[in-house]
mmCIF file of C-alpha atoms in Angstrom:
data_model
loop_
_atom_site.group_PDB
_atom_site.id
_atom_site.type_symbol
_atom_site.label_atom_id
_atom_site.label_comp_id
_atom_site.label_asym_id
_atom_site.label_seq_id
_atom_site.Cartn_x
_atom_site.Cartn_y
_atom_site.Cartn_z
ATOM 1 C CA UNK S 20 8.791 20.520 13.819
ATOM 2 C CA UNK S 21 5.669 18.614 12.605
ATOM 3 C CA UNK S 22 3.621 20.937 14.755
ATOM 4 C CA UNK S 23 4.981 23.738 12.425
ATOM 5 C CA UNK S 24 3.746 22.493 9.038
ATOM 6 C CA UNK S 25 0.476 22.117 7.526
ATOM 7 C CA UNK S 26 -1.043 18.891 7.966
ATOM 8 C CA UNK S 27 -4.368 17.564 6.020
ATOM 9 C CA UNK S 28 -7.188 17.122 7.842
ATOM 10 C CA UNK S 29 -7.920 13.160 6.612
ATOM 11 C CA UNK S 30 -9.923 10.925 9.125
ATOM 12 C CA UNK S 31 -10.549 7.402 8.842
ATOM 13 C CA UNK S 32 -14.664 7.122 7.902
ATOM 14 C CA UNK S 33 -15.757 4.144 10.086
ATOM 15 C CA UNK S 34 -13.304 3.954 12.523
ATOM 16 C CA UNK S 35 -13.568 2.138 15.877
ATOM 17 C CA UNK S 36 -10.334 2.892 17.443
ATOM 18 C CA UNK S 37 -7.369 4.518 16.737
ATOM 19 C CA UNK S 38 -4.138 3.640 18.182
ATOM 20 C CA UNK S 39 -0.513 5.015 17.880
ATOM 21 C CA UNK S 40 2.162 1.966 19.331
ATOM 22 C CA UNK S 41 4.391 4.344 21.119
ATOM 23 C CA UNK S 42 7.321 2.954 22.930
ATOM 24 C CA UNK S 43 9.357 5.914 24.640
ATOM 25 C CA UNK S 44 8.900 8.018 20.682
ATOM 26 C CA UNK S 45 5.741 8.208 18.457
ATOM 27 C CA UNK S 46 6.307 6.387 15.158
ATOM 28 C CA UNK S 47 6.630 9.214 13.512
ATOM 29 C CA UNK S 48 9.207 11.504 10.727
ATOM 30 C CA UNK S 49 9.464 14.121 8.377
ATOM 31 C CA UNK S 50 11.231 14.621 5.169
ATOM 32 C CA UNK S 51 11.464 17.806 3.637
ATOM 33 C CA UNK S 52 13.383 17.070 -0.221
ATOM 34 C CA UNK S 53 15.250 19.838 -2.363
ATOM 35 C CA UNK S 54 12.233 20.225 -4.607
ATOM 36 C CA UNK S 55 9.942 22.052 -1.487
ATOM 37 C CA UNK S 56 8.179 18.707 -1.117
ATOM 38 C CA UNK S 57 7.773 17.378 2.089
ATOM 39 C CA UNK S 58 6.905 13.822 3.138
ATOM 40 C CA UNK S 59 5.130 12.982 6.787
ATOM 41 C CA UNK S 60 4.953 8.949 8.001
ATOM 42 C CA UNK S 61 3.610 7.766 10.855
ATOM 43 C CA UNK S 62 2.447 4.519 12.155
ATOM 44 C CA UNK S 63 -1.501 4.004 13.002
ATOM 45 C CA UNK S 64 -3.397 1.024 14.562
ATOM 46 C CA UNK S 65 -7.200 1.405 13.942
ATOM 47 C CA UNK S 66 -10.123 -0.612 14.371
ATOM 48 C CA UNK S 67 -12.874 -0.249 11.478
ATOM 49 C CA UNK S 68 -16.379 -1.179 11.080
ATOM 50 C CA UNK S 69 -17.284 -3.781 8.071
ATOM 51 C CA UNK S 70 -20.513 -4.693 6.917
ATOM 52 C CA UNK S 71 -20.372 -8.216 6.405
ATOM 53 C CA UNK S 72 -23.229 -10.550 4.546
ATOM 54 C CA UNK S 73 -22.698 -14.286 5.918
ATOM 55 C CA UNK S 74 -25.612 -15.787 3.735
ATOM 56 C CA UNK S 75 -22.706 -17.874 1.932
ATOM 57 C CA UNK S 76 -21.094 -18.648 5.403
ATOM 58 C CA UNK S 77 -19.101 -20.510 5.807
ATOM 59 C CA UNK S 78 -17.964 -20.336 2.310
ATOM 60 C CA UNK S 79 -18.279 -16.691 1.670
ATOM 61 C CA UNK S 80 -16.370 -14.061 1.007
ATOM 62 C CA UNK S 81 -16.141 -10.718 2.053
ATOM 63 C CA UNK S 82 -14.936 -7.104 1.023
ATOM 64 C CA UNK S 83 -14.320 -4.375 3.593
ATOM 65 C CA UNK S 84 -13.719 -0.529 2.000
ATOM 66 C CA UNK S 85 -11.507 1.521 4.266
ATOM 67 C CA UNK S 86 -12.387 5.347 3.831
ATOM 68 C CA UNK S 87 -9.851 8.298 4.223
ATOM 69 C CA UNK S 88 -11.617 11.637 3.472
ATOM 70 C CA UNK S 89 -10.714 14.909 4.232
ATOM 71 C CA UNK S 90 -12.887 16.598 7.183
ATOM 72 C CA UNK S 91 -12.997 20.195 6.984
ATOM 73 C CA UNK S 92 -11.407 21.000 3.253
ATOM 74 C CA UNK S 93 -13.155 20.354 -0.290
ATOM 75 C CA UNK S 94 -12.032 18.420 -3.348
ATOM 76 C CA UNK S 95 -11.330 22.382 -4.474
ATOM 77 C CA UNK S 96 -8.886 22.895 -2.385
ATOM 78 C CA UNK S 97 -6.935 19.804 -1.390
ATOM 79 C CA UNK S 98 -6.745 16.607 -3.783
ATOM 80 C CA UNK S 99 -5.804 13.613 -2.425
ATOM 81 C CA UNK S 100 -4.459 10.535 -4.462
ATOM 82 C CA UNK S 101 -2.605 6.834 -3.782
ATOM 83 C CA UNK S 102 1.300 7.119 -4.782
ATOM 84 C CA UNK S 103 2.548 4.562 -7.252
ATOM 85 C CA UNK S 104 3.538 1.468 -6.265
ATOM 86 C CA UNK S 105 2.512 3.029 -2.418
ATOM 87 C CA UNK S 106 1.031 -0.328 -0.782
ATOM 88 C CA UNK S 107 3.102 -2.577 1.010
ATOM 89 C CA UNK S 108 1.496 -5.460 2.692
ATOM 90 C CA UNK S 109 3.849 -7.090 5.535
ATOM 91 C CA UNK S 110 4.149 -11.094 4.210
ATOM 92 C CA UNK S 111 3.921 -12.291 7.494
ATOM 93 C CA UNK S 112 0.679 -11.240 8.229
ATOM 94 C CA UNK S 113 -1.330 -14.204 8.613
ATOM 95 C CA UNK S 114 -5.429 -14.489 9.250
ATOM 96 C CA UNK S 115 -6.410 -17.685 11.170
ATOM 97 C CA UNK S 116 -10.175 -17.561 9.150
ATOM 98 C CA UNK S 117 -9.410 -15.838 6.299
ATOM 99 C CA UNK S 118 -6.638 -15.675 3.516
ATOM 100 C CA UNK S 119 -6.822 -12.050 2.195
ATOM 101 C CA UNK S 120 -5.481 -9.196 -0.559
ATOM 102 C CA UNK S 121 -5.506 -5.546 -0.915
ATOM 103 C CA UNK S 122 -6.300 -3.010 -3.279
ATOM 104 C CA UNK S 123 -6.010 0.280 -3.879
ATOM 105 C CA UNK S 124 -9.283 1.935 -5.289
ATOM 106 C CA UNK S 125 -9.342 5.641 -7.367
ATOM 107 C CA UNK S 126 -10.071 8.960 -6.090
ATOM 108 C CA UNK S 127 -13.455 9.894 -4.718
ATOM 109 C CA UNK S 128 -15.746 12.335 -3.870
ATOM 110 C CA UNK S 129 -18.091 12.630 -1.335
ATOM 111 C CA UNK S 130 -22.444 12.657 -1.664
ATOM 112 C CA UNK S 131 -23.208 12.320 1.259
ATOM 113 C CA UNK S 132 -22.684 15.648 2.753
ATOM 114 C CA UNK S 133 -23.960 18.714 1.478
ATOM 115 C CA UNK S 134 -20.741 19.906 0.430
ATOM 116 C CA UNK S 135 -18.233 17.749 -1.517
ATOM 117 C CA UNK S 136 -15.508 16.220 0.187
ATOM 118 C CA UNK S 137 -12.024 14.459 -1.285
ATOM 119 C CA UNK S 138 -11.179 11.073 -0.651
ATOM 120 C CA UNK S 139 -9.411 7.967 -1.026
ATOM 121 C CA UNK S 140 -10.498 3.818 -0.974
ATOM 122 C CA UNK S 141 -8.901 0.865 0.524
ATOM 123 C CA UNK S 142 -10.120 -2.576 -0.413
ATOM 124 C CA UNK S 143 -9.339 -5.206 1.839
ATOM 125 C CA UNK S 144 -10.688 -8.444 0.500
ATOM 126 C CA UNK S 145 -11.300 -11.234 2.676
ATOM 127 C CA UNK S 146 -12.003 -14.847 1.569
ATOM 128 C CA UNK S 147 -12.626 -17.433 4.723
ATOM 129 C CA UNK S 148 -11.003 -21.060 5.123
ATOM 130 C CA UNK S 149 -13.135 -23.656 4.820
ATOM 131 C CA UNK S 150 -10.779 -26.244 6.230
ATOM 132 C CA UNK S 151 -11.789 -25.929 10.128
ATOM 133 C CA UNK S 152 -15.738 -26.458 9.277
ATOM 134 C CA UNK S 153 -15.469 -29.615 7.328
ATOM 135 C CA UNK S 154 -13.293 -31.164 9.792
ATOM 136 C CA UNK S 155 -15.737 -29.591 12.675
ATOM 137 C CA UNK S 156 -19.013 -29.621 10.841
ATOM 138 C CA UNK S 157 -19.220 -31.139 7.632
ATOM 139 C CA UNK S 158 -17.605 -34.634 8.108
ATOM 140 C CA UNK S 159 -19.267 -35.083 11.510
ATOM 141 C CA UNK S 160 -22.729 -34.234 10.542
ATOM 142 C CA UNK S 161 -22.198 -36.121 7.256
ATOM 143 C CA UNK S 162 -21.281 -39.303 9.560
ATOM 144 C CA UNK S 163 -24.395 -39.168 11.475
ATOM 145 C CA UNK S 164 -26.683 -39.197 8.364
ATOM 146 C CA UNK S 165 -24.962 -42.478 6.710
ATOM 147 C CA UNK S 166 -25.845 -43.703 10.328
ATOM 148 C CA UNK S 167 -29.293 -43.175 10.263
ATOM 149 C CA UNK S 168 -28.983 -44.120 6.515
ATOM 150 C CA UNK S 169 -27.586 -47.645 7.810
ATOM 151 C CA UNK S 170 -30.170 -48.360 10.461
ATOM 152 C CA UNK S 171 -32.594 -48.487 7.794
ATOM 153 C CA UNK S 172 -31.072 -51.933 7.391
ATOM 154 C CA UNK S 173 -31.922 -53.403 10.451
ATOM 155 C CA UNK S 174 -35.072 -55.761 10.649
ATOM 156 C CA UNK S 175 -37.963 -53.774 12.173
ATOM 157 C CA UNK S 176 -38.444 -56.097 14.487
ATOM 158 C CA UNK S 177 -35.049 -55.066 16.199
ATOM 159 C CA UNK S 178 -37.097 -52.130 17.628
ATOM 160 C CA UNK S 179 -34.571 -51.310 20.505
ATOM 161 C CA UNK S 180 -31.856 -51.065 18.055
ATOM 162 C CA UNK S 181 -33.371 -48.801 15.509
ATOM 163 C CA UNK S 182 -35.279 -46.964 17.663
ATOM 164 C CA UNK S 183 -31.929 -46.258 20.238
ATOM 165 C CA UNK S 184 -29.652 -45.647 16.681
ATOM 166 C CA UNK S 185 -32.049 -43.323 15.063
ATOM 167 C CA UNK S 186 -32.753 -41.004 18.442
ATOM 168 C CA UNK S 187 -29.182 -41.094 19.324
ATOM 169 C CA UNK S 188 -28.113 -39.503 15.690
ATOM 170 C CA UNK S 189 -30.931 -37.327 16.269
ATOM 171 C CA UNK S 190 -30.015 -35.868 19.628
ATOM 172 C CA UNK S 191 -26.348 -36.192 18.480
ATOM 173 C CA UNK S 192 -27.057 -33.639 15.672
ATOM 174 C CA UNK S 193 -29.249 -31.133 17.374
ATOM 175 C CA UNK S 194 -26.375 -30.908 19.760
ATOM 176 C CA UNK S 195 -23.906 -30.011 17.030
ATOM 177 C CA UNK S 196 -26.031 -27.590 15.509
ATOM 178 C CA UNK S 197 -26.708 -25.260 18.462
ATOM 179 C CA UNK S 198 -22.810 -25.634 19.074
ATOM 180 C CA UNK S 199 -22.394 -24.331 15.470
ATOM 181 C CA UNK S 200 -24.488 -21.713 15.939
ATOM 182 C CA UNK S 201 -23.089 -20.467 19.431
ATOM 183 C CA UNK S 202 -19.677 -20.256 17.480
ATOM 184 C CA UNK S 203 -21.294 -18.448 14.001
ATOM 185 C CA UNK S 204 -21.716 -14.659 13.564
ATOM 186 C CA UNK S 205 -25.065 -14.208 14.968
ATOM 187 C CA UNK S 206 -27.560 -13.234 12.056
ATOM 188 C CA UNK S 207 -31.175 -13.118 11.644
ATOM 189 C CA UNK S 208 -31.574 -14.482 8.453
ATOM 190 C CA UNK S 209 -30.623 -18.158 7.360
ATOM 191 C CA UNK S 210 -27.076 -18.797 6.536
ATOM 192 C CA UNK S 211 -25.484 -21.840 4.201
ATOM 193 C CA UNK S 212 -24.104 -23.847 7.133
ATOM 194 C CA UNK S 213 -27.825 -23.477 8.598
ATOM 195 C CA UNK S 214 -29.264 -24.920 5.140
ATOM 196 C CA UNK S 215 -26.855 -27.751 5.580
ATOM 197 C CA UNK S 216 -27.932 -28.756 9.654
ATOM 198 C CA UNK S 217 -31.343 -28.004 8.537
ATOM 199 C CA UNK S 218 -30.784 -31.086 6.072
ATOM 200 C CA UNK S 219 -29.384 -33.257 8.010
ATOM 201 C CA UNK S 220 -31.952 -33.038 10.908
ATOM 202 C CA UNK S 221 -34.750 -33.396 8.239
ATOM 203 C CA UNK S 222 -32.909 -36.702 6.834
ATOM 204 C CA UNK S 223 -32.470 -38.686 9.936
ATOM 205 C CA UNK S 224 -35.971 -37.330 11.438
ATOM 206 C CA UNK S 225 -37.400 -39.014 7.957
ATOM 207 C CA UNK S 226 -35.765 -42.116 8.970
ATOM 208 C CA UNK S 227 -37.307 -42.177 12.428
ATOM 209 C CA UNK S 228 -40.649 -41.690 10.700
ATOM 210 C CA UNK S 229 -40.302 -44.774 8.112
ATOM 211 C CA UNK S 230 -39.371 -46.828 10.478
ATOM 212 C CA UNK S 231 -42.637 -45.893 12.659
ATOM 213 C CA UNK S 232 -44.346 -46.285 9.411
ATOM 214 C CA UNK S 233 -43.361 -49.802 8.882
ATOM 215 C CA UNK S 234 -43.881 -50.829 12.502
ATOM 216 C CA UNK S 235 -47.520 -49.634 11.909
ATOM 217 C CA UNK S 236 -48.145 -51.395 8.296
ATOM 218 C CA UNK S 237 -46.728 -54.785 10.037
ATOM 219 C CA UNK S 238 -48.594 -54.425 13.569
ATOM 220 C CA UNK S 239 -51.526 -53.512 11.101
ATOM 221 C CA UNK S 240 -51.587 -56.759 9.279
ATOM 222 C CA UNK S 241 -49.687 -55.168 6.252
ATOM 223 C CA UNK S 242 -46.036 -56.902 6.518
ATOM 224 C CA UNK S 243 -45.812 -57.268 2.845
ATOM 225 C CA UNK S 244 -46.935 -53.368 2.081
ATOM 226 C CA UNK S 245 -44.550 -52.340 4.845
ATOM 227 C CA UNK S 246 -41.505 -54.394 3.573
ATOM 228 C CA UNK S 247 -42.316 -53.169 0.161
ATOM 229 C CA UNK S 248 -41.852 -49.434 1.845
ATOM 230 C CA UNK S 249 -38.961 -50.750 3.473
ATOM 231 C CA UNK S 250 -37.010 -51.655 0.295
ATOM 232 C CA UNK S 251 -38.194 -48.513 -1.332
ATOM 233 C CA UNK S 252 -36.564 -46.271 1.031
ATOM 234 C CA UNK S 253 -32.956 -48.429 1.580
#
């Protein structure tokens, strides 16, 4: 019967894949009320393309507009709006990254075509969890600095110890951070989690180079000048 009736011809702007979960019968029915109106549902998987900006990542947040516009017919002759109270979001949907809501935005019209071309906007609003990179990132990375913080107390005579302590951290970190980055989107500009590795490194490589400092003011003649730099930095 669906075959019969007029159907708009809306496509999803973006879209990746579309996908109808048949079984043995499309998700799919009609309604035809005593007022001539007639109602058409059907169920629709699709895949759709979102421009993303992960400058903030991993703390960022993201929006993601879904497009439905009308292919073939103008805003003169078919107008398309959201019914009232016509989004329901299943409750147990759950995002293992992200914790997200969505909105319905207001009518549209196309300007990117010559000819002007109805549509409608869904917002989908994504905001990531930050839980799995402190545990993974954060607190690890923040460990290894207070380590190369702490060697800073051993005597600089103890040259195996500092030496061994500060290259270890060092090693330790740039292992972490090209594990981090094998496991972030892959961007070529210079993210917040890339800031924060960047920091680190810089911190314990500074410790590697006062203590190389001090070894050279002592073996130099200039114990006194290098414990003064000593206390300075702890």
């Amino acid at each position: 019967m669906a075959n019969n009736i007029w159907m708009p011809d809306i496509f999803i702007d973006q879209a990746k894949a579309l996908r109808i979960p048949t079984y043995f019968v499309k998700p799919a029915n009609i309604r035809v009320y005593n007022d001539s109106r007639i109602r058409y549902s059907s169920r629709i998987n699709f895949d759709v393309a979102c421009n993303m900006d992960f400058q903030l990542y991993p703390i960022d947040e993201q929006d993601c507009v879904i497009k439905f516009e009308s292919y073939g017919l103008q805003n003169k002759q078919m107008h398309m709006t959201w019914l009232k109270d016509g989004l329901t979001v299943n409750p147990d949907i759950h995002l293992a990254q992200f914790t997200f809501r969505t909105m319905l935005l207001d009518e549209y019209t196309t300007d990117y075509y010559d000819l002007q071309y109805p549509g409608l906007e869904l917002k989908l609003h994504l905001k990531r969890l930050i839980a799995y990179h402190v545990v993974q990132t954060y607190i690890p990375s923040t460990v290894f600095v207070i380590l190369a913080w702490l060697s800073m107390f051993i005597p600089p005579e103890s040259v195996p110890g500092r030496v061994g302590m500060g290259m270890t951290t060092m090693l330790t970190l740039t292992a972490m951070f090209s594990s981090v980055r094998n496991n972030v989107p892959k961007v070529s500009y210079i993210s917040v989690l890339d800031l924060w590795m960047l920091m680190c490194i810089i911190f314990v490589f500074s410790c590697l180079v006062e203590f190389i400092v001090i070894t050279a003011l002592i073996r130099n003649g200039k114990k006194k000048t290098g414990l003064k730099v000593e206390r300075v930095c702890q």
